[in-house]
mmCIF file of C-alpha atoms and ligand atoms in Angstrom:
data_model
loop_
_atom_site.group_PDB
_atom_site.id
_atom_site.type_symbol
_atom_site.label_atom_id
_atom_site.label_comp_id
_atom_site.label_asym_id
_atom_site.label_seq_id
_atom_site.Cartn_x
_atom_site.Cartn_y
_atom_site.Cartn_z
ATOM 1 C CA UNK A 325 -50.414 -25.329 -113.600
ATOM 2 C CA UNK A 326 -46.793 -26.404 -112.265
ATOM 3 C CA UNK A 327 -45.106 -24.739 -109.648
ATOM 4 C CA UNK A 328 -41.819 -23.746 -110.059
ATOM 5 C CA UNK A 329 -39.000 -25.864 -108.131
ATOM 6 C CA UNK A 330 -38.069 -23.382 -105.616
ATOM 7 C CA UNK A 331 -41.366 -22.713 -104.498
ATOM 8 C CA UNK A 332 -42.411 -27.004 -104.195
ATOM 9 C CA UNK A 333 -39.449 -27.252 -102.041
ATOM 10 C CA UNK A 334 -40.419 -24.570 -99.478
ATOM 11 C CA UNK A 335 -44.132 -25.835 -98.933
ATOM 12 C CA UNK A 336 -43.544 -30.088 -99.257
ATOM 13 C CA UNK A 337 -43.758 -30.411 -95.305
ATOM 14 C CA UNK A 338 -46.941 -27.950 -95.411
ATOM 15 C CA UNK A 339 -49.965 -30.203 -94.841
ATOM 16 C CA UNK A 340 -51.904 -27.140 -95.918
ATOM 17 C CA UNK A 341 -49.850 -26.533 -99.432
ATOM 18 C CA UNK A 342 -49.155 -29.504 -100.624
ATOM 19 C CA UNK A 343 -51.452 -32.335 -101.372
ATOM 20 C CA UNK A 344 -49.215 -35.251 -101.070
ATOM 21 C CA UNK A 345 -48.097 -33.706 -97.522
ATOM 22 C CA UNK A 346 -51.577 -33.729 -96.076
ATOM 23 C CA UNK A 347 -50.957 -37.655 -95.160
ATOM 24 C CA UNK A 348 -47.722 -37.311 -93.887
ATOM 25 C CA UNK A 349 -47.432 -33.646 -92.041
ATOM 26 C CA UNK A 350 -49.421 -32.496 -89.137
ATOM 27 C CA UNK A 351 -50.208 -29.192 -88.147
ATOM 28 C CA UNK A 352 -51.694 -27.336 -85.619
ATOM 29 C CA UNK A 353 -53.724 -23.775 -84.767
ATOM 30 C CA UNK A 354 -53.948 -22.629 -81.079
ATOM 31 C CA UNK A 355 -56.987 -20.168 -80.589
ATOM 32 C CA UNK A 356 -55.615 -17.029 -78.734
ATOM 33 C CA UNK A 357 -56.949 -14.373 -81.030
ATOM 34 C CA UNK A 358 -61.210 -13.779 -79.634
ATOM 35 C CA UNK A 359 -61.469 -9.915 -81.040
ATOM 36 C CA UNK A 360 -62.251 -9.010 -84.898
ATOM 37 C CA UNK A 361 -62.158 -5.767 -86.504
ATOM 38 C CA UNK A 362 -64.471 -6.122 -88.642
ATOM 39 C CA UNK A 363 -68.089 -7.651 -89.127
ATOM 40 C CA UNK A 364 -68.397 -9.970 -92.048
ATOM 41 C CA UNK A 365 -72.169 -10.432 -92.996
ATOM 42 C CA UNK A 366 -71.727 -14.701 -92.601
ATOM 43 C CA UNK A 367 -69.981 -14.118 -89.468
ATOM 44 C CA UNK A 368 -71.879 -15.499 -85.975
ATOM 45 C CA UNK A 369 -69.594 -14.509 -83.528
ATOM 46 C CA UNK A 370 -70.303 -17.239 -81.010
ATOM 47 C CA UNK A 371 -68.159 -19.324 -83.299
ATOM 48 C CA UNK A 372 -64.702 -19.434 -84.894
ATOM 49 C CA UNK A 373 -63.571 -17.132 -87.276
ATOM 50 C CA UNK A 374 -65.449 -18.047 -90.982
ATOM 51 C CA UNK A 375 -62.919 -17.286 -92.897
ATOM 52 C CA UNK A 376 -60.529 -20.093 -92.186
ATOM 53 C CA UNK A 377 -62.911 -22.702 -90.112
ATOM 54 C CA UNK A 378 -65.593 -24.387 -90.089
ATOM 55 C CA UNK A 379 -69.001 -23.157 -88.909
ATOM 56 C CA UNK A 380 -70.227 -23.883 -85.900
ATOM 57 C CA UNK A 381 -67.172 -25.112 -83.990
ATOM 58 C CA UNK A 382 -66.398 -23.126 -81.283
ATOM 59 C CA UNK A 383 -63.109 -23.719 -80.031
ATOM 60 C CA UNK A 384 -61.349 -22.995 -76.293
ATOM 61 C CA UNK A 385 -59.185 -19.732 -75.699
ATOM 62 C CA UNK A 386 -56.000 -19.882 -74.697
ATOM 63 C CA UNK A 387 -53.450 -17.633 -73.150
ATOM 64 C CA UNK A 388 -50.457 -17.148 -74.970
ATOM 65 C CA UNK A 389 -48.428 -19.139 -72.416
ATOM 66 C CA UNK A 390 -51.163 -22.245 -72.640
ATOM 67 C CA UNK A 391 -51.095 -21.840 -76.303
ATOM 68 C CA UNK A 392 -47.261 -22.327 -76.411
ATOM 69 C CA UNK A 393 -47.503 -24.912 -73.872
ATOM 70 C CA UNK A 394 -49.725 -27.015 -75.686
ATOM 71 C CA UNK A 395 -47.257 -26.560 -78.977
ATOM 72 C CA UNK A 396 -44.419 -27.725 -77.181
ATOM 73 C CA UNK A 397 -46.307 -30.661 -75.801
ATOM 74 C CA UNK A 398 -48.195 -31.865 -79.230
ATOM 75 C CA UNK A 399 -44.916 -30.954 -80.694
ATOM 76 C CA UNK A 400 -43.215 -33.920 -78.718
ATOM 77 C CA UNK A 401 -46.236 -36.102 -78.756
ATOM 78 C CA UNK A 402 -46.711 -36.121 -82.920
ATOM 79 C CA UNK A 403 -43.791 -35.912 -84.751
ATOM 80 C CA UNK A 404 -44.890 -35.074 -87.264
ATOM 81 C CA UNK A 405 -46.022 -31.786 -86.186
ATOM 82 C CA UNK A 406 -44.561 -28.934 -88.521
ATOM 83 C CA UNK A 407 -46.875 -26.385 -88.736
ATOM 84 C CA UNK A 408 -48.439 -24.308 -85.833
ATOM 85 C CA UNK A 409 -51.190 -21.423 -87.220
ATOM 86 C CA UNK A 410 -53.369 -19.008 -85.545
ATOM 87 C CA UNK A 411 -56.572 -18.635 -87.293
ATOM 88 C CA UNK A 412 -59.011 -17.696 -84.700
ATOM 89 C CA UNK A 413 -60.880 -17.461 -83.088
ATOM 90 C CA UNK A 414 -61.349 -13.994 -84.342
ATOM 91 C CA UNK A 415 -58.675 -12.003 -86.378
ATOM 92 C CA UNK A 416 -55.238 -12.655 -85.053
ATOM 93 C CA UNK A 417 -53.877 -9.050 -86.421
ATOM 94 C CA UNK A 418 -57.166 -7.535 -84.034
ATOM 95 C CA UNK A 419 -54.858 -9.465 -80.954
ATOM 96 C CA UNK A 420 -51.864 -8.357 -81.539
ATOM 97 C CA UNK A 421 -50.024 -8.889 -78.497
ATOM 98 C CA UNK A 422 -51.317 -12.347 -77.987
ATOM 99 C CA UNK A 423 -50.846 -13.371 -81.180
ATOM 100 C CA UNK A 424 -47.154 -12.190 -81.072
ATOM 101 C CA UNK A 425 -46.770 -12.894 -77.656
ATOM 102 C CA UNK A 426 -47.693 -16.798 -78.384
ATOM 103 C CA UNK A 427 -45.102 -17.298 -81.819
ATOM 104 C CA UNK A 428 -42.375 -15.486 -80.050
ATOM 105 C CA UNK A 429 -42.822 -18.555 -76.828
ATOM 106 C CA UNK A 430 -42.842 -20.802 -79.485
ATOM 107 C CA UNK A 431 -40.432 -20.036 -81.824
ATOM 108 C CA UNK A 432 -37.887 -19.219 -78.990
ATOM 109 C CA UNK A 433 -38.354 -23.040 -77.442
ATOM 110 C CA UNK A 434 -39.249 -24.803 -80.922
ATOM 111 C CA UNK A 435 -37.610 -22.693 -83.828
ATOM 112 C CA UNK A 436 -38.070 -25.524 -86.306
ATOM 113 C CA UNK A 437 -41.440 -25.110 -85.972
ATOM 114 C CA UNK A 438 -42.974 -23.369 -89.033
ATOM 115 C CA UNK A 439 -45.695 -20.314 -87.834
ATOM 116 C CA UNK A 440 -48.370 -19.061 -89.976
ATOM 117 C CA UNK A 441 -51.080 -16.200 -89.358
ATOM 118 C CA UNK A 442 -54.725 -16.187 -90.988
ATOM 119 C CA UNK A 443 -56.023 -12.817 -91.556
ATOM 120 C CA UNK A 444 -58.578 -10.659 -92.673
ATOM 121 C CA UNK A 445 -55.748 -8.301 -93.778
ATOM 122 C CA UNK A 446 -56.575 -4.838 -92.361
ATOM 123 C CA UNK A 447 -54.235 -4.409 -90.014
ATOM 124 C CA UNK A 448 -51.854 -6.286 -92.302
ATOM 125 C CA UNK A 449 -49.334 -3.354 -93.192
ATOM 126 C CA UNK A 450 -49.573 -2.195 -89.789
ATOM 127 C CA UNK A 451 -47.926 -5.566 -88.968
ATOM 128 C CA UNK A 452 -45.658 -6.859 -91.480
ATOM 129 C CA UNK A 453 -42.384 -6.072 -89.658
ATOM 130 C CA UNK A 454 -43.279 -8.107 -86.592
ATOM 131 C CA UNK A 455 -43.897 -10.826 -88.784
ATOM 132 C CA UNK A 456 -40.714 -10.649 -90.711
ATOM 133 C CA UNK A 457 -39.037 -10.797 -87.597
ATOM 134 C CA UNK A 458 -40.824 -13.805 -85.842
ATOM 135 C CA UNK A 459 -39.834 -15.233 -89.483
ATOM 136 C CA UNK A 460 -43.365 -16.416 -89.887
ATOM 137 C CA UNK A 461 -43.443 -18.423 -92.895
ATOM 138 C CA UNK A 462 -46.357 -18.259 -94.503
ATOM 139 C CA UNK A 463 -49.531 -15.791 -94.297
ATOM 140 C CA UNK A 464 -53.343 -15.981 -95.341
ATOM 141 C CA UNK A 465 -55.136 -13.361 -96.526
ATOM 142 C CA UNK A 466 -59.162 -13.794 -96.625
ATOM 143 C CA UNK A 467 -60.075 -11.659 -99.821
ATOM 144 C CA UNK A 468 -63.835 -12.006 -100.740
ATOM 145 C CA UNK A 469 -63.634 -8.949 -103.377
ATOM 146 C CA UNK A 470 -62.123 -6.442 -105.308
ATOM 147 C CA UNK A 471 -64.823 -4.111 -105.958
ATOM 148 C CA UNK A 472 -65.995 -2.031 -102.355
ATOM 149 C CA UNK A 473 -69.412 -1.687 -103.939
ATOM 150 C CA UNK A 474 -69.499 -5.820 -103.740
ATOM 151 C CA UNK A 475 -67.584 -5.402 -100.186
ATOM 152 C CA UNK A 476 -70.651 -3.314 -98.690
ATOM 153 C CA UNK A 477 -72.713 -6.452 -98.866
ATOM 154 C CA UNK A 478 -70.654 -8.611 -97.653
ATOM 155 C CA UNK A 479 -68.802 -6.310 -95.044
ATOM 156 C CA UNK A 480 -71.120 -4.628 -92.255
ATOM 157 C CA UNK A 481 -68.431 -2.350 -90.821
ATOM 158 C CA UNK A 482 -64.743 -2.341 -90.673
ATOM 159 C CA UNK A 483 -63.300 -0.618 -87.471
ATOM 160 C CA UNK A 484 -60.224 1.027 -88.292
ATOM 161 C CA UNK A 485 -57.713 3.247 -86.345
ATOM 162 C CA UNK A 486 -60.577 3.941 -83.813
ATOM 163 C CA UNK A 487 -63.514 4.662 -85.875
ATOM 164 C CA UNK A 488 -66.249 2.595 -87.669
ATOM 165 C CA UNK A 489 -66.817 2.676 -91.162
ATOM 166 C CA UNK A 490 -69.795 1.015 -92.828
ATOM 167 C CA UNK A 491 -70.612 0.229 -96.401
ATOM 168 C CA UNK A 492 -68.946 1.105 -99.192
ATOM 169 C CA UNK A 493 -66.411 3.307 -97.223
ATOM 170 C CA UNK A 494 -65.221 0.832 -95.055
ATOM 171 C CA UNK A 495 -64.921 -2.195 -97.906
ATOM 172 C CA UNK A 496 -62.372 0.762 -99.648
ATOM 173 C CA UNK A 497 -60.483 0.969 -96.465
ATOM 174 C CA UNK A 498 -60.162 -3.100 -96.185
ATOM 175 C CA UNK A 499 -59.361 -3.225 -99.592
ATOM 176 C CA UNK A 500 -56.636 -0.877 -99.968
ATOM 177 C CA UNK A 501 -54.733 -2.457 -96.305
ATOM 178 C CA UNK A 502 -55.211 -5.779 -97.956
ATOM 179 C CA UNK A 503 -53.410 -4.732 -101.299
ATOM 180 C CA UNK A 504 -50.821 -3.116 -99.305
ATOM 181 C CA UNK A 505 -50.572 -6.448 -97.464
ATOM 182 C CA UNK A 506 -50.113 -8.478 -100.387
ATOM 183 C CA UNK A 507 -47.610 -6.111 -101.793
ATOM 184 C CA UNK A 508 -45.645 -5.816 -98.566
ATOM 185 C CA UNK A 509 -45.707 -9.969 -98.233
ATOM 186 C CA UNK A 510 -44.197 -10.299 -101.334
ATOM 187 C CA UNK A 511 -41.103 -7.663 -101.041
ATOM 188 C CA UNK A 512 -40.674 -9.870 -97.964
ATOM 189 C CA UNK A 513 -40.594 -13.093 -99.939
ATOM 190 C CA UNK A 514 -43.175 -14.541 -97.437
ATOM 191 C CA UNK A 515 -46.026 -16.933 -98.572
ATOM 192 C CA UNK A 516 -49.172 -15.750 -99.118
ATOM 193 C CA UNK A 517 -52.144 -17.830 -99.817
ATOM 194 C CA UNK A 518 -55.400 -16.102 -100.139
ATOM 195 C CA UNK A 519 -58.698 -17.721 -99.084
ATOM 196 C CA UNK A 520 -62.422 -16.056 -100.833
ATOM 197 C CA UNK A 521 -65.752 -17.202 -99.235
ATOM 198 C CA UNK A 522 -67.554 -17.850 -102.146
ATOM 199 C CA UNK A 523 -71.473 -16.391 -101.980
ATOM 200 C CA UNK A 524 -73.658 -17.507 -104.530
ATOM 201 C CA UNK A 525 -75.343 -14.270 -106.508
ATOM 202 C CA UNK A 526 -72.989 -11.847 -104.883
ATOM 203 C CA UNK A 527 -68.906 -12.369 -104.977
ATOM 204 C CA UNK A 528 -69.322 -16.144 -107.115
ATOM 205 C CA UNK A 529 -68.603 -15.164 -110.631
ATOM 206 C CA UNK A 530 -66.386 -12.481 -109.609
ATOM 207 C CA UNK A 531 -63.725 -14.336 -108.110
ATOM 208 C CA UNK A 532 -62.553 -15.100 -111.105
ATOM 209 C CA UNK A 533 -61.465 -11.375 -111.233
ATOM 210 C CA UNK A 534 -60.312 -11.934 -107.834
ATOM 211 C CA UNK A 535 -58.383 -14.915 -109.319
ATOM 212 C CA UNK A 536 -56.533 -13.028 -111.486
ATOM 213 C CA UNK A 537 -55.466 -9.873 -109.541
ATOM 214 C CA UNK A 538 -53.583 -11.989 -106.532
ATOM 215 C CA UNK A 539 -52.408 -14.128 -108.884
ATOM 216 C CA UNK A 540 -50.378 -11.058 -110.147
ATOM 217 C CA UNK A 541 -49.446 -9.885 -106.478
ATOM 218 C CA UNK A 542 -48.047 -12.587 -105.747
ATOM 219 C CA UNK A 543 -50.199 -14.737 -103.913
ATOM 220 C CA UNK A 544 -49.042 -18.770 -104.492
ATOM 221 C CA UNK A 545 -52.153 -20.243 -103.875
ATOM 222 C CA UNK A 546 -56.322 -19.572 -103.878
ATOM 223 C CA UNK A 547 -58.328 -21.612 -101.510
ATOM 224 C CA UNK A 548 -61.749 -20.994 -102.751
ATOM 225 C CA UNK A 549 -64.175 -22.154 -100.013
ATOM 226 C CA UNK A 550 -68.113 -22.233 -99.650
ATOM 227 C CA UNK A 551 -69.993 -20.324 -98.066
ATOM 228 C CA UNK A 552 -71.977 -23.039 -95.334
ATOM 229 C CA UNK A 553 -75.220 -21.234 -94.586
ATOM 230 C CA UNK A 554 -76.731 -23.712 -92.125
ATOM 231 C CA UNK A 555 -79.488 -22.487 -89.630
ATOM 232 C CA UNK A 556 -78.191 -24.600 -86.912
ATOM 233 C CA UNK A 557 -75.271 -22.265 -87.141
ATOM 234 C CA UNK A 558 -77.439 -19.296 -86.144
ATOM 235 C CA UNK A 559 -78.479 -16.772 -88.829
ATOM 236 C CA UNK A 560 -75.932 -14.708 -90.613
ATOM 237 C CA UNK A 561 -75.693 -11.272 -89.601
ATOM 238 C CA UNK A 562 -76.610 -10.114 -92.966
ATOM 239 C CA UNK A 563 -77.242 -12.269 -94.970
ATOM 240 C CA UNK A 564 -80.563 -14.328 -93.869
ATOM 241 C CA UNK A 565 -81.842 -16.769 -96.191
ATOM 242 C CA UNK A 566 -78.481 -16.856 -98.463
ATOM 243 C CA UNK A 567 -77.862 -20.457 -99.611
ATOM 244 C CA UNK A 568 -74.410 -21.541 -99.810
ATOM 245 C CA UNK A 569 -72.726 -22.842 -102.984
ATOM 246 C CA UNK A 570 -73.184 -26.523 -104.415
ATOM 247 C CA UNK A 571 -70.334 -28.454 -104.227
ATOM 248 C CA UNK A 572 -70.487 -28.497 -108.033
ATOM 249 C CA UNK A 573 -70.467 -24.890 -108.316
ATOM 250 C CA UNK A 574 -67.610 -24.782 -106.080
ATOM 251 C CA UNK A 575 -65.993 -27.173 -108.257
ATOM 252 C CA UNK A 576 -66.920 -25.349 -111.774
ATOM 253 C CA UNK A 577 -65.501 -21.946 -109.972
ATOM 254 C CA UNK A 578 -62.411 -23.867 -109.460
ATOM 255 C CA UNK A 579 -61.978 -25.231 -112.283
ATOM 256 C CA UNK A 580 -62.564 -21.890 -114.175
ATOM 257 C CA UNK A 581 -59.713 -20.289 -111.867
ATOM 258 C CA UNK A 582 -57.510 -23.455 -112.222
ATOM 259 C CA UNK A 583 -55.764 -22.030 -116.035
ATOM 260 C CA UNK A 584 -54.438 -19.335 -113.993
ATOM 261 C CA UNK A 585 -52.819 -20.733 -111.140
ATOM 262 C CA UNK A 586 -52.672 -23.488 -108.427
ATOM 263 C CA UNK A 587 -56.117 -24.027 -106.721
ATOM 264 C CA UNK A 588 -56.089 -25.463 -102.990
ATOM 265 C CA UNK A 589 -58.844 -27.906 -103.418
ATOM 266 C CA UNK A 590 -58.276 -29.885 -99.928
ATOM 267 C CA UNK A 591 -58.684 -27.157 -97.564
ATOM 268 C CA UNK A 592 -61.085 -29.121 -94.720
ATOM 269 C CA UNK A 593 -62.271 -25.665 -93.521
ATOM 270 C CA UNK A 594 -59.930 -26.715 -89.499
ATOM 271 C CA UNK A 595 -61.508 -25.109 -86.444
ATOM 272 C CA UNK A 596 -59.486 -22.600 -84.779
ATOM 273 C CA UNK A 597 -57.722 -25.079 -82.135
ATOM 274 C CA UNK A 598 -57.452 -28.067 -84.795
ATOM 275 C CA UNK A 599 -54.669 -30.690 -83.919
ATOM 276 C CA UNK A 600 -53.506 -33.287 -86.549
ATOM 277 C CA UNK A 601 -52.931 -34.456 -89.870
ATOM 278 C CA UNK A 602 -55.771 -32.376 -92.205
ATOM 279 C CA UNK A 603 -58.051 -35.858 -92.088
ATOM 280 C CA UNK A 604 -58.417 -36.334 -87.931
ATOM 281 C CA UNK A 605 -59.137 -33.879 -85.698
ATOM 282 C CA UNK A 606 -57.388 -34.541 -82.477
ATOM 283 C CA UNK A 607 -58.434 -31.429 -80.346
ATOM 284 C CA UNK A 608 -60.409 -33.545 -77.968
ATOM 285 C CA UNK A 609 -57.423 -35.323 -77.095
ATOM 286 C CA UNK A 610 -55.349 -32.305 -76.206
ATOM 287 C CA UNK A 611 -58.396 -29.856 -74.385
ATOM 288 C CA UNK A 612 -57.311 -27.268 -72.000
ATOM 289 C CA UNK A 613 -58.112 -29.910 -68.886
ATOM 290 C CA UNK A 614 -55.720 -32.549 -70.353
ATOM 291 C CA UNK A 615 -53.003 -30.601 -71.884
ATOM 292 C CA UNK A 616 -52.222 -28.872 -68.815
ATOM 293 C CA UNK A 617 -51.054 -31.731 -67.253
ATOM 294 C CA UNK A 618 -49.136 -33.053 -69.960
ATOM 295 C CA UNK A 619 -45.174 -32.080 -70.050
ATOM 296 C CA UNK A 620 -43.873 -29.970 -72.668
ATOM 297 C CA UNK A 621 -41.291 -31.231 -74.843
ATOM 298 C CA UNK A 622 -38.861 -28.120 -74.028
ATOM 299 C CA UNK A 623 -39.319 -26.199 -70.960
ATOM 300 C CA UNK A 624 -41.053 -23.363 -70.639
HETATM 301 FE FE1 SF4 B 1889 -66.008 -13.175 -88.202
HETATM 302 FE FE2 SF4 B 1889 -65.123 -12.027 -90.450
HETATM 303 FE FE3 SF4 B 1889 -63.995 -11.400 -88.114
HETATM 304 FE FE4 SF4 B 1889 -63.616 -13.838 -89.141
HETATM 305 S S1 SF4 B 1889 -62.910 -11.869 -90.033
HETATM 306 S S2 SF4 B 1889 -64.149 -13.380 -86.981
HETATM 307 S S3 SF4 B 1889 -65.612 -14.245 -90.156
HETATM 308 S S4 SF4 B 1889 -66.118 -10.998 -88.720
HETATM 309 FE FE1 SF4 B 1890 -55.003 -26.015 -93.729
HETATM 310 FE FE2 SF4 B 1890 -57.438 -25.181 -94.507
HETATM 311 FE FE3 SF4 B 1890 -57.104 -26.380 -92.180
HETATM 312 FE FE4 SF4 B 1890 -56.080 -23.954 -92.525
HETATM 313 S S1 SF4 B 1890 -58.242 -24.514 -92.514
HETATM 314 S S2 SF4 B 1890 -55.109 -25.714 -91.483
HETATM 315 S S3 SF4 B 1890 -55.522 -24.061 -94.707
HETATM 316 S S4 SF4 B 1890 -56.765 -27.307 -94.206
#
């Protein structure tokens, strides 16, 4: 499936969006964000956020001023550094103000700097006019399901407004804040791309569903990625003993979603504080100890 023309142009320097980017375009996420709102069942909380990394990494909090600090400096050290995300290493709408706090450092020093935001989408709606403002430019919504009876085993409890709902209840409340999300990205004309965990014998075939209903909000892209149940990883919340998906399956799945729209098929699953072009991972080279006495390109 082509994109149209309009759309191509607006994501060519995204290393994330575009495939033939990815070699040229580096980006960034600074991990700011620890608290989550709710409990996904493959979640271990001594580890990044598992809906846009990779298990088992954990990566180092920042402040908002060391996170923009670091930005500035990788910004002058790689060139080609165009895009800087937060992703973790919880749910950057649960952390507001450092979330917020750390795009408006940045984009007041660096505003050619694209920002993007990973979410789990609840507090979404509640959000969407800060990031029109900070003129984020593109958003991710993890969406494992449609159907809140299919949420309740993948969601242990989603803590809303001040109280906890479990089960069914609260995969109806996550639902409806991210359809409102999508809806309220879209009358924005911001980019959303949606990411879905994909559990074998509970959410696999019916992403397809899922598929099709962003597809009609709106939503440019689906990064379908696999669940990675590995015990070194701990043991998921919920779900003990669930296998992730072949990489075959997560191919066929794919490929069975593909007819309807773009597929994101290079996603390399980035820890929260990944540095780099997609392929290297550079976050060794910039820890805490090392950044900190590296000059920013712009002063803070
Ligand atoms: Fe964990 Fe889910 Fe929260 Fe991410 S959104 S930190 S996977 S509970
Ligand atoms: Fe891009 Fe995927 Fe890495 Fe996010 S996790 S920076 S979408 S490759």
């Amino acid at each position: 499936v082509e994109m149209d023309q309009k759309l191509q142009e607006r994501i060519a320097k995204h290393p994330c969006y575009s495939e033939d980017a990815h070699h040229h375009y580096a980006r960034m996420h600074v991990a700011v964000a620890p608290a989550c709102n709710i409990q996904c069942n493959y979640c271990n909380r001594k580890y990044d956020c598992a809906n846009e990394s990779r298990p088992g990494v954990v990566s180092e909090l920042l402040t908002p001023e060391e996170a923009a600090h670091k930005a500035l400096v990788i910004a002058g050290k790689i060139p080609q550094m165009t895009v800087v995300g937060i992703a973790g290493p919880g749910d950057p709408l649960a952390n507001p103000e450092k979330t917020f706090r750390t795009f408006e450092l940045i984009a007041d020093k660096a505003p050619d700097i694209k920002l993007c935001l990973s979410t789990n989408g609840l507090m979404l709606p509640e959000y969407i006019d800060r990031i029109k403002q900070l003129n984020i430019d593109h958003v991710t919504i993890t969406l494992n399901t449609i159907d809140p009876e299919i949420g309740a085993q993948i969601y242990a409890w989603v803590h809303y407004k001040r109280k906890r709902y479990r089960g069914v209840e609260g995969a109806k409340i996550l639902l409806e804040k991210q359809m409102e999300g999508l809806q309220a990205l879209k009358e924005a004309d911001i980019l959303c791309k949606v990411n879905s965990v994909m559990i074998p014998g509970i959410n696999d075939q019916h992403l397809i569903e899922v598929n099709k209903m962003i597809r009609e909000n709106g939503a440019f892209l689906h990064n379908i990625m696999p669940l990675i149940s590995a015990p070194e990883h701990g043991t998921h919340f919920g779900l003990t003993g669930q296998r992730g998906p072949t990489p075959k399956e997560v191919k066929e799945l794919q490929d069975n979603c593909a007819g309807n729209m773009k597929m994101m098929r290079h996603c390399r699953q980035c820890r929260a504080d990944a540095v780099g072009l997609l392929g290297e991972d550079r976050s060794q080279e910039f820890s805490k100890d090392k950044f900190l006495e590296m000059s920013p390109e712009y002063d803070l």
